[in-house]
Coordinates of C-alpha atoms (C1' of nucleotides) in Angstrom, one line a residue:
Chain A
M29 CA 0.0 0.0 0.0
L30 CA 1.3 3.4 -1.0
K31 CA 0.8 6.8 0.4
I32 CA -0.1 9.6 -1.9
S33 CA 3.4 11.0 -2.1
E34 CA 4.7 7.5 -2.9
L35 CA 2.2 7.1 -5.7
S36 CA 3.2 10.5 -6.9
A37 CA 6.8 9.5 -7.0
Q38 CA 6.0 6.3 -8.8
T39 CA 3.7 7.8 -11.4
G40 CA 5.2 11.2 -11.8
L41 CA 1.8 12.8 -11.2
S42 CA 1.7 15.3 -8.4
A43 CA -0.3 14.6 -5.3
H44 CA -2.4 17.6 -6.2
T45 CA -3.2 16.0 -9.6
L46 CA -4.0 12.7 -8.0
R47 CA -6.5 14.3 -5.7
F48 CA -7.9 16.3 -8.6
Y49 CA -8.4 13.0 -10.6
E50 CA -10.1 11.5 -7.6
K51 CA -12.4 14.5 -7.2
H52 CA -13.4 14.0 -10.9
G53 CA -14.1 10.3 -10.3
L54 CA -11.2 8.9 -12.3
I55 CA -9.3 7.2 -9.5
N56 CA -9.6 6.3 -5.9
A57 CA -7.6 5.1 -2.9
S58 CA -9.2 1.8 -2.0
T59 CA -8.4 2.3 1.7
R60 CA -7.9 5.1 4.1
S61 CA -5.9 5.1 7.4
E62 CA -7.7 6.0 10.6
A63 CA -6.6 9.5 10.2
G64 CA -8.0 9.7 6.7
Y65 CA -4.7 9.2 4.8
R66 CA -5.1 7.7 1.3
F67 CA -3.6 4.2 0.7
Y68 CA -3.3 2.9 -2.8
S69 CA -3.3 -0.8 -3.6
E70 CA -1.6 -2.4 -6.6
A71 CA -4.9 -2.3 -8.5
D72 CA -5.2 1.4 -7.7
V73 CA -1.8 1.9 -9.1
R74 CA -2.6 0.1 -12.3
R75 CA -5.7 2.3 -12.7
V76 CA -3.7 5.4 -12.2
E77 CA -1.1 4.2 -14.7
F78 CA -4.0 3.6 -17.2
V79 CA -5.2 7.1 -16.7
K80 CA -1.7 8.5 -17.2
T81 CA -1.1 6.5 -20.4
A82 CA -4.5 7.5 -21.8
R83 CA -3.7 11.1 -21.0
N84 CA -0.3 10.8 -22.8
S85 CA -2.2 9.4 -25.7
G86 CA -4.2 12.6 -26.0
F87 CA -7.5 11.5 -24.4
S88 CA -9.4 14.1 -22.3
L89 CA -10.4 13.3 -18.7
E90 CA -13.9 12.9 -20.0
D91 CA -12.8 10.4 -22.6
I92 CA -10.8 8.6 -19.9
A93 CA -13.9 8.4 -17.6
Q94 CA -15.6 6.5 -20.4
L95 CA -12.6 4.3 -21.0
L96 CA -12.5 3.5 -17.3
S97 CA -16.1 2.5 -17.2
I98 CA -15.4 0.1 -20.0
R99 CA -12.3 -1.1 -18.2
V100 CA -14.1 -2.2 -15.1
D101 CA -16.7 -4.2 -17.0
K102 CA -15.2 -5.2 -20.3
Q103 CA -17.8 -7.9 -20.8
S104 CA -20.6 -5.3 -21.2
H105 CA -18.8 -3.3 -23.8
S106 CA -17.6 -4.0 -27.4
C107 CA -14.4 -3.3 -29.1
Q108 CA -16.4 -0.9 -31.2
D109 CA -17.2 1.1 -28.1
V110 CA -13.5 1.5 -27.6
T111 CA -12.7 2.3 -31.2
D112 CA -15.5 4.9 -31.3
I113 CA -13.9 6.9 -28.5
T114 CA -10.5 6.5 -30.1
Q115 CA -11.6 7.4 -33.6
K116 CA -13.5 10.5 -32.3
K117 CA -10.3 11.6 -30.6
L118 CA -8.3 11.0 -33.7
D119 CA -10.7 13.0 -35.8
Q120 CA -10.4 15.9 -33.3
V121 CA -6.6 15.7 -33.4
N122 CA -6.6 15.6 -37.2
A123 CA -8.8 18.6 -37.3
K124 CA -6.6 20.6 -35.0
I125 CA -3.5 19.6 -36.9
E126 CA -5.1 20.9 -40.1
E127 CA -6.0 24.1 -38.5
L128 CA -2.4 24.6 -37.2
Q129 CA -0.9 23.6 -40.6
S130 CA -3.0 26.3 -42.2
I131 CA -1.6 28.8 -39.7
Q132 CA 1.9 27.4 -40.2
Q133 CA 1.6 28.0 -43.9
T134 CA 0.4 31.5 -43.4
L135 CA 3.3 32.3 -41.1
E136 CA 5.8 30.8 -43.4
I137 CA 4.6 32.9 -46.3
L138 CA 4.8 36.0 -44.1
L139 CA 8.3 35.2 -43.1
E140 CA 9.4 34.5 -46.6
S141 CA 8.0 37.8 -47.7
C142 CA 10.0 39.9 -45.2
C143 CA 13.7 40.6 -45.3
G144 CA 13.9 40.4 -41.5
G145 CA 16.7 42.9 -41.5
P146 CA 17.6 46.0 -39.4
E147 CA 15.9 48.4 -41.8
N148 CA 12.9 50.2 -40.3
A149 CA 9.5 48.6 -40.6
S150 CA 7.9 51.3 -42.8
H151 CA 7.7 49.0 -45.7
C152 CA 7.7 45.7 -43.9
S153 CA 5.8 43.2 -46.0
I154 CA 4.5 41.3 -43.0
M155 CA 2.9 44.5 -41.7
E156 CA 1.6 45.3 -45.1
A157 CA 0.1 41.8 -45.5
L158 CA -1.6 42.1 -42.1
D159 CA -2.9 45.5 -43.1
E160 CA -4.3 44.2 -46.3
G161 CA -6.0 41.2 -44.8
L162 CA -3.8 38.4 -46.2
T163 CA -4.8 39.0 -49.8
R164 CA -3.0 37.3 -52.7
D165 CA -0.8 34.5 -51.4
Q166 CA -2.9 33.7 -48.4
A167 CA -6.1 33.2 -50.3
R168 CA -6.2 29.5 -49.4
S169 CA -5.4 29.9 -45.7
E170 CA -7.8 32.8 -45.4
S171 CA -10.8 30.7 -46.4
Q172 CA -10.3 28.5 -43.3
Chain B
M28 CA -18.3 56.9 -38.4
L29 CA -19.6 53.6 -37.4
K30 CA -21.5 52.5 -34.2
I31 CA -20.3 49.3 -32.6
S32 CA -23.0 47.2 -34.1
E33 CA -22.1 48.5 -37.5
L34 CA -18.4 47.7 -36.9
S35 CA -19.5 44.3 -35.7
A36 CA -21.5 43.7 -38.9
Q37 CA -18.6 44.9 -41.0
T38 CA -15.9 42.8 -39.3
G39 CA -17.8 39.8 -38.2
L40 CA -16.5 40.3 -34.6
S41 CA -19.2 40.6 -32.0
A42 CA -19.7 43.9 -30.1
H43 CA -18.8 41.9 -27.0
T44 CA -15.5 41.0 -28.6
L45 CA -14.8 44.5 -29.8
R46 CA -15.3 45.9 -26.2
F47 CA -13.2 43.0 -24.9
Y48 CA -10.4 44.0 -27.3
E49 CA -10.7 47.6 -26.2
K50 CA -10.5 46.6 -22.6
H51 CA -7.2 44.9 -23.5
G52 CA -5.8 47.9 -25.2
L53 CA -5.9 46.5 -28.7
I54 CA -8.4 48.9 -30.3
N55 CA -10.3 52.0 -29.5
A56 CA -13.2 54.2 -30.7
S57 CA -11.6 57.5 -31.6
T58 CA -14.7 59.4 -30.6
R59 CA -17.7 59.0 -28.4
S60 CA -21.2 60.5 -28.7
E61 CA -22.4 62.7 -25.9
A62 CA -24.2 59.7 -24.4
G63 CA -21.0 57.7 -24.5
Y64 CA -21.7 55.7 -27.6
R65 CA -18.5 54.5 -29.4
F66 CA -17.9 55.9 -32.9
Y67 CA -15.3 54.3 -35.1
S68 CA -13.4 56.2 -37.8
E69 CA -12.0 54.6 -41.0
A70 CA -8.6 54.4 -39.3
D71 CA -10.2 52.6 -36.3
V72 CA -11.8 50.1 -38.7
R73 CA -8.4 49.4 -40.4
R74 CA -6.9 48.8 -37.0
V75 CA -9.7 46.4 -36.1
E76 CA -9.2 44.6 -39.4
F77 CA -5.5 44.3 -38.7
V78 CA -6.2 42.7 -35.4
K79 CA -8.7 40.3 -37.0
T80 CA -6.2 39.3 -39.7
A81 CA -3.4 38.8 -37.2
R82 CA -5.8 36.7 -35.1
N83 CA -6.6 34.6 -38.1
S84 CA -2.9 34.2 -38.7
G85 CA -2.5 32.5 -35.3
F86 CA -1.1 35.4 -33.3
S87 CA -2.2 35.7 -29.7
L88 CA -3.7 39.0 -28.4
E89 CA -0.4 39.6 -26.6
D90 CA 1.5 39.2 -29.9
I91 CA -0.9 41.5 -31.6
A92 CA -0.4 44.2 -28.9
Q93 CA 3.3 44.1 -29.9
L94 CA 2.5 44.2 -33.6
L95 CA 0.2 47.1 -33.1
S96 CA 2.8 49.1 -31.2
I97 CA 5.1 48.6 -34.2
R98 CA 2.3 49.5 -36.5
V99 CA 1.8 52.9 -35.0
D100 CA 5.5 53.8 -35.2
K101 CA 7.1 51.8 -37.9
Q102 CA 10.0 54.1 -38.1
S103 CA 11.2 53.1 -34.6
H104 CA 11.1 49.4 -35.3
S105 CA 12.9 47.1 -37.7
C106 CA 11.7 44.3 -40.0
Q107 CA 13.6 42.0 -37.6
D108 CA 11.3 43.1 -34.7
V109 CA 8.4 41.9 -36.9
T110 CA 10.0 38.7 -38.0
D111 CA 11.1 37.8 -34.5
I112 CA 7.5 37.9 -33.3
T113 CA 6.4 35.9 -36.4
Q114 CA 9.2 33.3 -36.1
K115 CA 8.5 32.8 -32.4
K116 CA 4.9 32.1 -33.2
L117 CA 5.8 29.8 -36.0
D118 CA 8.1 27.9 -33.7
Q119 CA 5.2 27.5 -31.2
V120 CA 2.9 26.3 -33.9
N121 CA 5.5 23.8 -35.2
A122 CA 6.0 22.5 -31.7
K123 CA 2.3 22.1 -31.2
I124 CA 1.9 20.3 -34.5
E125 CA 4.7 17.9 -33.6
E126 CA 3.0 17.1 -30.3
L127 CA -0.3 16.5 -32.0
Q128 CA 1.3 14.4 -34.7
S129 CA 2.8 12.2 -32.0
I130 CA -0.6 11.7 -30.5
Q131 CA -2.1 11.2 -33.9
Q132 CA 0.4 8.4 -34.5
T133 CA -0.3 6.8 -31.2
L134 CA -4.1 6.9 -31.8
E135 CA -3.6 5.4 -35.3
I136 CA -1.5 2.5 -34.0
L137 CA -4.2 1.9 -31.4
L138 CA -6.9 1.9 -34.0
E139 CA -5.0 -0.4 -36.3
S140 CA -4.5 -2.9 -33.4
C141 CA -8.2 -3.3 -32.6
C142 CA -10.8 -5.1 -34.6
G143 CA -13.4 -2.5 -33.7
G144 CA -16.1 -5.1 -33.9
P145 CA -19.1 -6.1 -31.8
E146 CA -17.2 -8.7 -29.7
N147 CA -16.8 -7.8 -26.1
A148 CA -13.9 -5.8 -25.0
S149 CA -12.3 -8.4 -22.7
H150 CA -9.4 -8.8 -25.1
C151 CA -9.5 -5.4 -26.7
S152 CA -6.0 -4.5 -27.8
I153 CA -6.6 -0.8 -27.2
M154 CA -7.5 -1.5 -23.6
E155 CA -4.5 -3.8 -23.3
A156 CA -2.2 -1.2 -24.7
L157 CA -3.4 1.4 -22.4
D158 CA -3.1 -1.0 -19.5
E159 CA 0.5 -1.8 -20.4
G160 CA 1.6 1.8 -20.8
L161 CA 2.0 1.9 -24.6
T162 CA 4.9 -0.5 -24.7
R163 CA 6.2 -1.9 -27.9
D164 CA 4.9 0.1 -30.9
Q165 CA 4.5 3.3 -29.1
A166 CA 8.0 3.6 -27.8
R167 CA 8.7 6.6 -29.9
S168 CA 5.5 8.4 -29.1
E169 CA 5.8 7.7 -25.4
S170 CA 9.1 9.5 -25.2
Q171 CA 7.4 12.8 -26.1
Chain C
dT224 C1' 8.6 16.8 23.4
dA225 C1' 9.2 19.6 19.8
dT226 C1' 10.0 20.3 15.2
dA227 C1' 9.3 19.4 10.5
dA228 C1' 7.5 16.9 6.9
dG229 C1' 3.5 15.1 5.2
dC230 C1' -1.4 14.6 5.1
dT231 C1' -6.5 16.4 5.0
dT232 C1' -10.3 19.5 3.1
dA233 C1' -12.8 23.2 0.6
dG234 C1' -12.2 26.3 -2.4
dA235 C1' -9.7 29.9 -5.0
dG236 C1' -6.5 31.0 -8.8
dT237 C1' -4.3 30.3 -13.5
dT238 C1' -4.4 30.5 -18.7
dG239 C1' -6.5 32.7 -23.0
dG240 C1' -10.1 34.4 -25.4
dC241 C1' -14.0 35.1 -25.3
dT242 C1' -19.2 35.2 -23.9
dC243 C1' -22.8 36.6 -21.2
dT244 C1' -25.6 39.1 -17.5
dA245 C1' -27.6 42.8 -14.9
dA246 C1' -29.0 47.2 -14.5
dG247 C1' -29.6 51.1 -16.5
dG248 C1' -29.3 55.1 -20.2
dT249 C1' -30.4 56.5 -25.3
dC250 C1' -32.6 56.8 -29.6
dA251 C1' -35.7 56.0 -33.7
dA252 C1' -40.2 54.8 -35.2
dC253 C1' -45.0 54.7 -34.8
Chain D
dG2 C1' -45.2 58.8 -25.4
dT3 C1' -44.2 54.4 -25.5
dT4 C1' -42.3 50.4 -27.3
dG5 C1' -38.3 48.1 -28.6
dA6 C1' -33.8 48.0 -30.4
dC7 C1' -29.4 49.5 -29.2
dC8 C1' -25.9 51.3 -26.2
dT9 C1' -23.2 51.7 -21.6
dT10 C1' -20.6 49.6 -17.5
dA11 C1' -18.6 46.4 -14.2
dG12 C1' -18.1 42.1 -13.4
dA13 C1' -19.3 37.1 -13.5
dG14 C1' -19.0 32.7 -16.1
dC15 C1' -17.0 29.4 -19.3
dC16 C1' -13.6 25.8 -21.0
dA17 C1' -9.9 22.2 -19.5
dA18 C1' -6.7 20.6 -16.6
dC19 C1' -4.4 21.6 -13.4
dT20 C1' -2.1 24.3 -9.5
dC21 C1' -2.0 26.4 -5.3
dT22 C1' -3.6 28.2 -0.6
dA23 C1' -5.1 28.1 4.1
dA24 C1' -6.0 26.1 8.2
dG25 C1' -5.6 22.4 10.6
dC26 C1' -4.4 17.4 11.8
dT27 C1' -0.8 13.2 11.8
dT28 C1' 3.4 11.1 11.8
dA29 C1' 8.3 10.4 11.9
dT30 C1' 12.7 11.9 13.6
dA31 C1' 16.0 14.0 17.0

DNA sequence: TATAAGCTTAGAGTTGGCTCTAAGGTCAAC
DNA sequence: GTTGACCTTAGAGCCAACTCTAAGCTTATA
């Protein structure tokens, strides 16, 4: 049985974060000392590691709550239940990547257009492009 | 001279957002009516459009505040000042894209590993992978 | 036995960018 | 002159995922 600081050391999650996860129903200490100190069993540790791994995989805490409810009763859920959550998350990630790539492209075009030198910015082409609303080259990006 | 609702209609930014930008020092109505109503000049509108374009280009409001301070006194700033801000933003965007691509890869590997079918999740390989801490295939992604 | 480290709780603060509300003043149209 | 749309302000609320604080108890060490 581990105390919260020991679990923290073992998982790399702060004690604050562990309590926060508990408050949100993700994890729990299966026992408490008389004084109320949390004590974590091996099964508790595995659950916390699951949460950590899912977090590192990009799942939100809400996603993880769903995954955990599947985890405790795998018989009552299908593989499709799991892939649905995973696919939805992948779709979100892909959408965000596309959004950022559009911004990336805009910024690259801006940087290419400007000398970046020590001359004053009176005719800086980045400033001009921002003033003109990303006309011309940024037509594609702008439509996003 | 435009009232705030007219500026809102012209820019697509809500009146709330325009007041919010004002509170944060980005924009201003150069005149007010006797009753305190904001009135925006052509120059005000151009400044708001600049903010909107910069926002669409991925700049934060803090970045934009810097860009605006260059904009009002271009003589006192160099092209390098502008490219520094832009490059820093591009670096941030690239870092975020890489992070998301790592997550994307992890999620794709998870999805490939699972049948996604109606059978129960007792041996679901996504659940197993999350339980085992993304061992094997996810070695690269995990190190992020 | 005293000190310090560690634990408890409820609840507030952080980040960034809005978004909305309440309570009231203004203005144009009928 | 009254209805309703629009404007004003200060300030609260929202999102996610923490992160921290305060005030007080417990436990381990010297």
